Amino acid sequence: MNNRNRRLRPLGITDILDETVDLYKTNFALLIGISAVLYVPYILLSSLLPQPKDEAMFNPYNWLGIAILGVLFYVVINPLVTGALTFAISERYLDRQTTISDCYRRVSRPGVLLRFIGATVITGLAILGACLLPILMIGASAALMAWLKTGMAIGIGAILIIAGFAAFILPIWLGLRFTLVSPAFFIESEHAMLAIDRSWRLMKGNALKALGLLAIAGIVVAVIQGIVVGPVSLLAAFSSRGGADPNWWMTAISAILNTVVSTLLLPVSSIVMILLYYDVRIRKEGFDLELLANELDQKTRELSAHDITSLPQEQTYPSVEPEKRD
């Protein structure tokens, strides 16, 4: 059994975390290279901008620079890096070779990037809209308590605030249902609404698993970043007590460490997401059997001109009915 067939099996949370570590180690140069191409220049540029406590922050040109950099990140950098990592991790998980340039060429094709940005905007607006109700509930309750200042008003306001925080379950649930939009878009169908619908259907019954995986990955990333960057940040903070400017070398070291650590940890959540995507497809659609059936007929098509950048499920093969499982 080759490495691809060994991996294409239903995975539990522990299995996905083990595979994440394995994929990260065996494809370290590829994944870090993809992250570093655009992410490192962005972090370095961000570190050059004034911080909120700086007087230069009040300069309108600095605000314009921050706005431009923010738009550049969310409209160009983040979608490109996310797409390239999605393609690279998927290819390597299926034991296929790829390069940094292949991955970026794939996601930067005409029309692809704009459609993915559209999918991101649609899901983001849906989650943001779901956040409005709990935010309004909490804000109105706090205003009521501050205005009336009576025991009943405070009691009602406290209950509404608790209900408002509980209402954040809805945007969290929506975010989990949209977890697989990126792999569904780049791997299956490069259309925004189809990818959103695909993620919605695949994640039905898998939201809690996704929440557990993303929470574990987030905690690990935060702990590592805190251990590496935290001490230098604390030293910089102590050196600036009393309004004094921090030592320039501490600021530089902190920026460099933050850049390096952020770049190294960026692929982790993407790997978890891709592994979850294939796990759900295997469980719901028998994707492993489909892929194996395609491989059995591969030798008769070796002379065919396939698109080398397409994934196996994107290539056209005669339909093969997978064997039913008991």
C-alpha atoms as one frame of an Amber mdcrd trajectory, in Angstrom:
protein
   0.000   0.000   0.000   1.566   3.288  -1.080   1.675   6.430   1.016  -1.336
   7.980  -0.706  -3.591   4.997  -0.104  -2.429   4.775   3.508  -3.454   8.365
   4.110  -6.817   8.232   2.325  -8.774   6.758   5.195 -11.171   8.155   7.797
  -9.228  10.155  10.368 -10.028  10.961  13.972  -8.901  14.184  15.641  -5.666
  12.578  16.869  -4.981  11.133  13.399  -5.486  14.529  11.764  -3.094  16.165
  14.213  -0.488  13.430  13.578  -0.868  13.841   9.815  -0.565  17.610  10.219
   2.805  17.235  11.909   3.936  14.710   9.287   2.881  16.845   6.316   4.467
  19.922   7.896   7.803  18.171   8.461   8.015  16.400   5.098   7.004  19.487
   3.106   8.595  22.166   5.257  10.468  24.007   2.493   7.475  24.070   0.129
   4.973  25.309   2.712   7.255  27.871   4.340   8.328  29.102   0.902   4.702
  29.706  -0.085   4.044  31.561   3.168   7.215  33.629   3.031   6.840  34.906
  -0.553   4.093  37.376   0.354   3.683  37.137   4.116   7.200  38.220   5.113
   7.140  41.485   3.087   3.702  42.264   4.545   4.818  41.788   8.173   7.993
  43.790   7.608   6.023  46.641   6.039   3.541  46.518   8.919   6.360  46.793
  11.455   7.529  50.031   9.796   4.175  51.749  10.315   3.633  53.879  13.445
   2.156  52.150  16.470  -1.069  53.441  18.099   0.831  55.174  20.939   3.144
  57.042  18.541   2.455  60.719  17.805   3.041  60.002  14.105  -0.104  57.896
  14.236  -2.181  61.091  14.013  -0.707  61.924  10.619  -3.448  61.281   7.985
  -0.848  59.922   5.545   0.043  57.209   8.058  -3.626  56.276   8.388  -3.798
  56.096   4.595  -0.771  53.777   4.566  -2.354  51.516   7.195  -5.610  51.379
   5.210  -3.833  50.574   1.942  -1.758  47.841   3.596  -4.875  46.365   5.221
  -6.759  46.253   1.929  -3.708  44.772   0.210  -3.545  42.010   2.814  -7.208
  41.005   2.754  -7.761  41.450  -1.000  -4.488  40.145  -2.448  -2.009  38.628
   0.012  -4.290  36.501   2.192  -6.336  35.012  -0.700  -3.201  34.209  -2.704
  -1.365  32.597   0.217  -4.480  30.698   1.322  -5.097  29.393  -2.189  -1.472
  28.435  -2.807  -1.242  26.608   0.529  -4.555  24.855  -0.148  -3.338  23.568
  -3.496   0.129  22.609  -2.210  -1.134  20.719   0.846  -3.759  18.896  -1.194
  -1.231  17.852  -3.825   1.269  16.613  -1.273  -1.424  14.814   0.731  -2.281
  12.948  -2.479   1.456  12.245  -2.923   1.820  14.408  -6.023   4.756  16.716
  -6.741   4.338  20.481  -7.003   6.394  23.651  -6.642   5.917  27.103  -5.171
   5.538  28.650  -8.623   3.015  25.992  -9.686   0.880  26.728  -6.637   0.860
  30.479  -7.144   0.306  30.108 -10.887  -2.711  27.922 -10.169  -4.440  30.358
  -7.800  -3.560  33.533  -9.731  -5.223  32.444 -12.974  -7.530  35.072 -14.555
 -10.851  35.131 -12.743  -9.910  32.626 -10.045  -8.614  35.121  -7.492 -11.574
  37.482  -7.912 -14.064  34.645  -7.480 -12.309  33.458  -4.329 -12.320  36.991
  -2.931 -16.042  37.051  -3.691 -16.570  33.816  -1.753 -14.576  35.227   1.162
 -16.569  38.471   1.168 -19.918  36.639   1.054 -19.074  34.348   3.972 -17.519
  37.219   5.907 -20.637  39.375   5.499 -22.851  36.458   6.575 -20.815  35.955
   9.756 -20.662  39.698  10.407 -24.434  39.973   9.986 -24.923  37.168  12.506
 -22.724  39.094  14.966 -24.912  42.225  14.848 -27.715  40.833  17.033 -25.523
  39.837  20.018 -23.532  43.076  19.725 -26.734  45.152  19.754 -28.100  43.141
  22.685 -24.946  43.653  24.754 -24.646  47.345  23.851 -28.303  48.123  24.555
 -28.181  46.240  27.852 -25.070  48.093  29.004 -26.662  51.431  28.054 -29.862
  50.519  29.917 -27.934  49.636  33.065 -25.859  52.840  32.914 -28.905  55.039
  32.260 -31.493  53.737  34.737 -29.165  52.462  37.464 -32.009  50.667  39.244
 -31.884  47.160  40.643 -34.455  45.862  38.122 -32.712  47.522  35.188 -29.373
  46.096  36.265 -30.876  42.625  36.638 -32.606  42.735  33.237 -29.492  44.180
  31.630 -27.288  41.450  33.087 -29.637  38.765  31.757 -29.670  40.366  28.305
 -25.877  40.634  28.303 -25.572  36.930  29.107 -28.103  36.171  26.339 -26.109
  38.388  23.967 -22.902  36.484  24.597 -24.803  33.214  24.147 -26.102  34.503
  20.795 -22.512  34.512  19.496 -23.028  30.771  19.022 -24.745  31.571  15.711
 -21.799  33.355  13.999 -19.426  30.717  15.387 -21.632  27.981  13.938 -21.778
  29.791  10.583 -18.002  30.126  10.556 -17.627  26.402  11.162 -20.065  25.556
   8.352 -17.975  27.752   6.021 -14.673  26.170   7.114 -14.206  24.205   3.874
 -14.974  27.006   1.410 -11.307  27.376   0.455 -10.580  23.705  -0.386 -14.004
  23.304  -1.998 -13.253  26.316  -4.193  -9.713  25.509  -5.291 -10.031  21.722
  -5.461 -13.531  21.112  -6.780 -15.266  24.127  -8.279 -13.852  27.594  -8.820
 -17.208  29.314  -8.335 -18.013  31.263  -5.196 -21.581  30.146  -4.513 -20.899
  26.509  -5.428 -17.937  26.408  -3.027 -20.016  27.965  -0.241 -22.840  25.476
  -0.794 -20.347  22.604  -0.963 -18.749  23.589   2.357 -22.179  23.974   3.942
 -23.193  20.440   2.935 -19.874  18.789   3.772 -19.729  20.362   7.221 -23.202
  19.178   8.198 -22.628  17.046  11.285 -18.905  17.933  11.425 -19.000  21.380
  13.049 -17.930  20.183  16.493 -15.027  18.209  15.034 -13.888  21.293  13.140
 -14.214  23.396  16.288 -12.052  20.970  18.264  -9.374  20.776  15.586  -9.174
  24.525  14.995  -9.162  25.201  18.749  -6.273  22.786  19.331  -4.327  24.201
  16.379  -4.974  27.756  17.560  -3.845  27.000  21.118  -0.650  25.304  19.905
   0.165  28.221  17.601  -0.549  30.785  20.349   1.586  28.936  22.898   4.552
  28.604  20.545   4.305  32.233  19.494   4.035  33.348  23.107   7.070  31.303
  24.166   9.263  32.623  21.338   8.091  36.224  20.959   6.712  36.880  24.468
  10.002  37.418  26.349  11.314  39.949  23.833   7.980  41.789  23.803   8.036
  41.984  27.610  11.575  43.361  27.594  10.556  45.974  25.035   7.552  46.911
  27.197   9.701  47.275  30.346  12.231  49.392  28.484   9.486  51.852  27.485
   8.112  52.419  31.005   7.511  56.067  31.898   6.861  57.029  28.289  10.413
  56.336  27.128  10.943  54.949  23.636  11.921  51.263  23.597  15.407  50.354
  22.481  15.507  50.178  18.704  17.296  46.838  18.743  14.595  45.299  20.953
  11.949  46.551  18.557  13.898  45.134  15.608  14.413  41.751  17.273  10.735
  41.578  18.212   9.686  42.370  14.638  12.064  39.799  13.168  10.996  37.087
  15.615   7.326  37.828  14.988   7.896  37.620  11.236   9.775  34.325  11.438
   7.375  32.649  13.879   4.241  33.851  12.055   5.606  32.563   8.746   6.562
  29.201  10.237   3.163  28.703  11.878   0.982  30.005   9.043   0.580  26.632
   7.232  -0.640  24.776  10.336  -4.306  25.781  10.204  -4.346  25.281   6.421
  -3.062  21.706   6.801  -5.707  20.946   9.430  -8.409  22.357   7.155  -7.316
  20.288   4.133  -7.096  17.083   6.179 -10.570  17.742   7.556 -11.826  18.283
   3.994 -10.536  14.909   2.782 -11.679  13.168   5.949 -15.234  14.451   5.443
 -15.194  13.478   1.750 -13.954   9.986   2.584 -16.633   9.497   5.230 -19.514
  10.938   3.220 -18.591  10.069  -0.362 -16.096   7.204  -0.256 -13.490   9.419
  -1.900 -10.756   6.847  -1.274 -12.592   4.254  -3.378 -13.182   6.780  -6.135
  -9.503   7.695  -6.270  -8.392   4.060  -6.219 -10.746   3.240  -9.083  -9.194
   6.062 -11.098  -5.695   4.801 -10.315  -6.510   1.294 -11.592  -7.199   2.756
 -14.997  -4.241   5.145 -14.911  -1.824   3.002 -16.946  -4.089   3.054 -20.002
  -4.004   6.852 -19.995  -0.310   7.506 -19.477   0.013   8.937 -22.975  -3.005
  11.209 -22.520  -2.366  14.913 -22.118  -3.676  15.725 -18.649  -3.428  19.161
 -17.095  -0.475  18.737 -14.738  -1.870  21.365 -12.389  -5.241  19.665 -11.879
  -6.017  17.398  -8.993  -7.189  13.818  -9.588 -10.827  14.639  -8.883 -10.706
  17.481 -11.416  -9.560  15.256 -14.280 -12.081  13.573 -16.552 -12.329   9.823
 -16.223 -15.026   7.337 -17.209 -17.376   6.904 -14.279 -16.617   3.917 -12.089
 -19.213   2.765  -9.592 -17.445   2.286  -6.240 -18.016  -0.930  -4.398 -20.607
  -0.511  -1.659 -19.495  -0.988   1.920 -21.466  -3.010   4.428
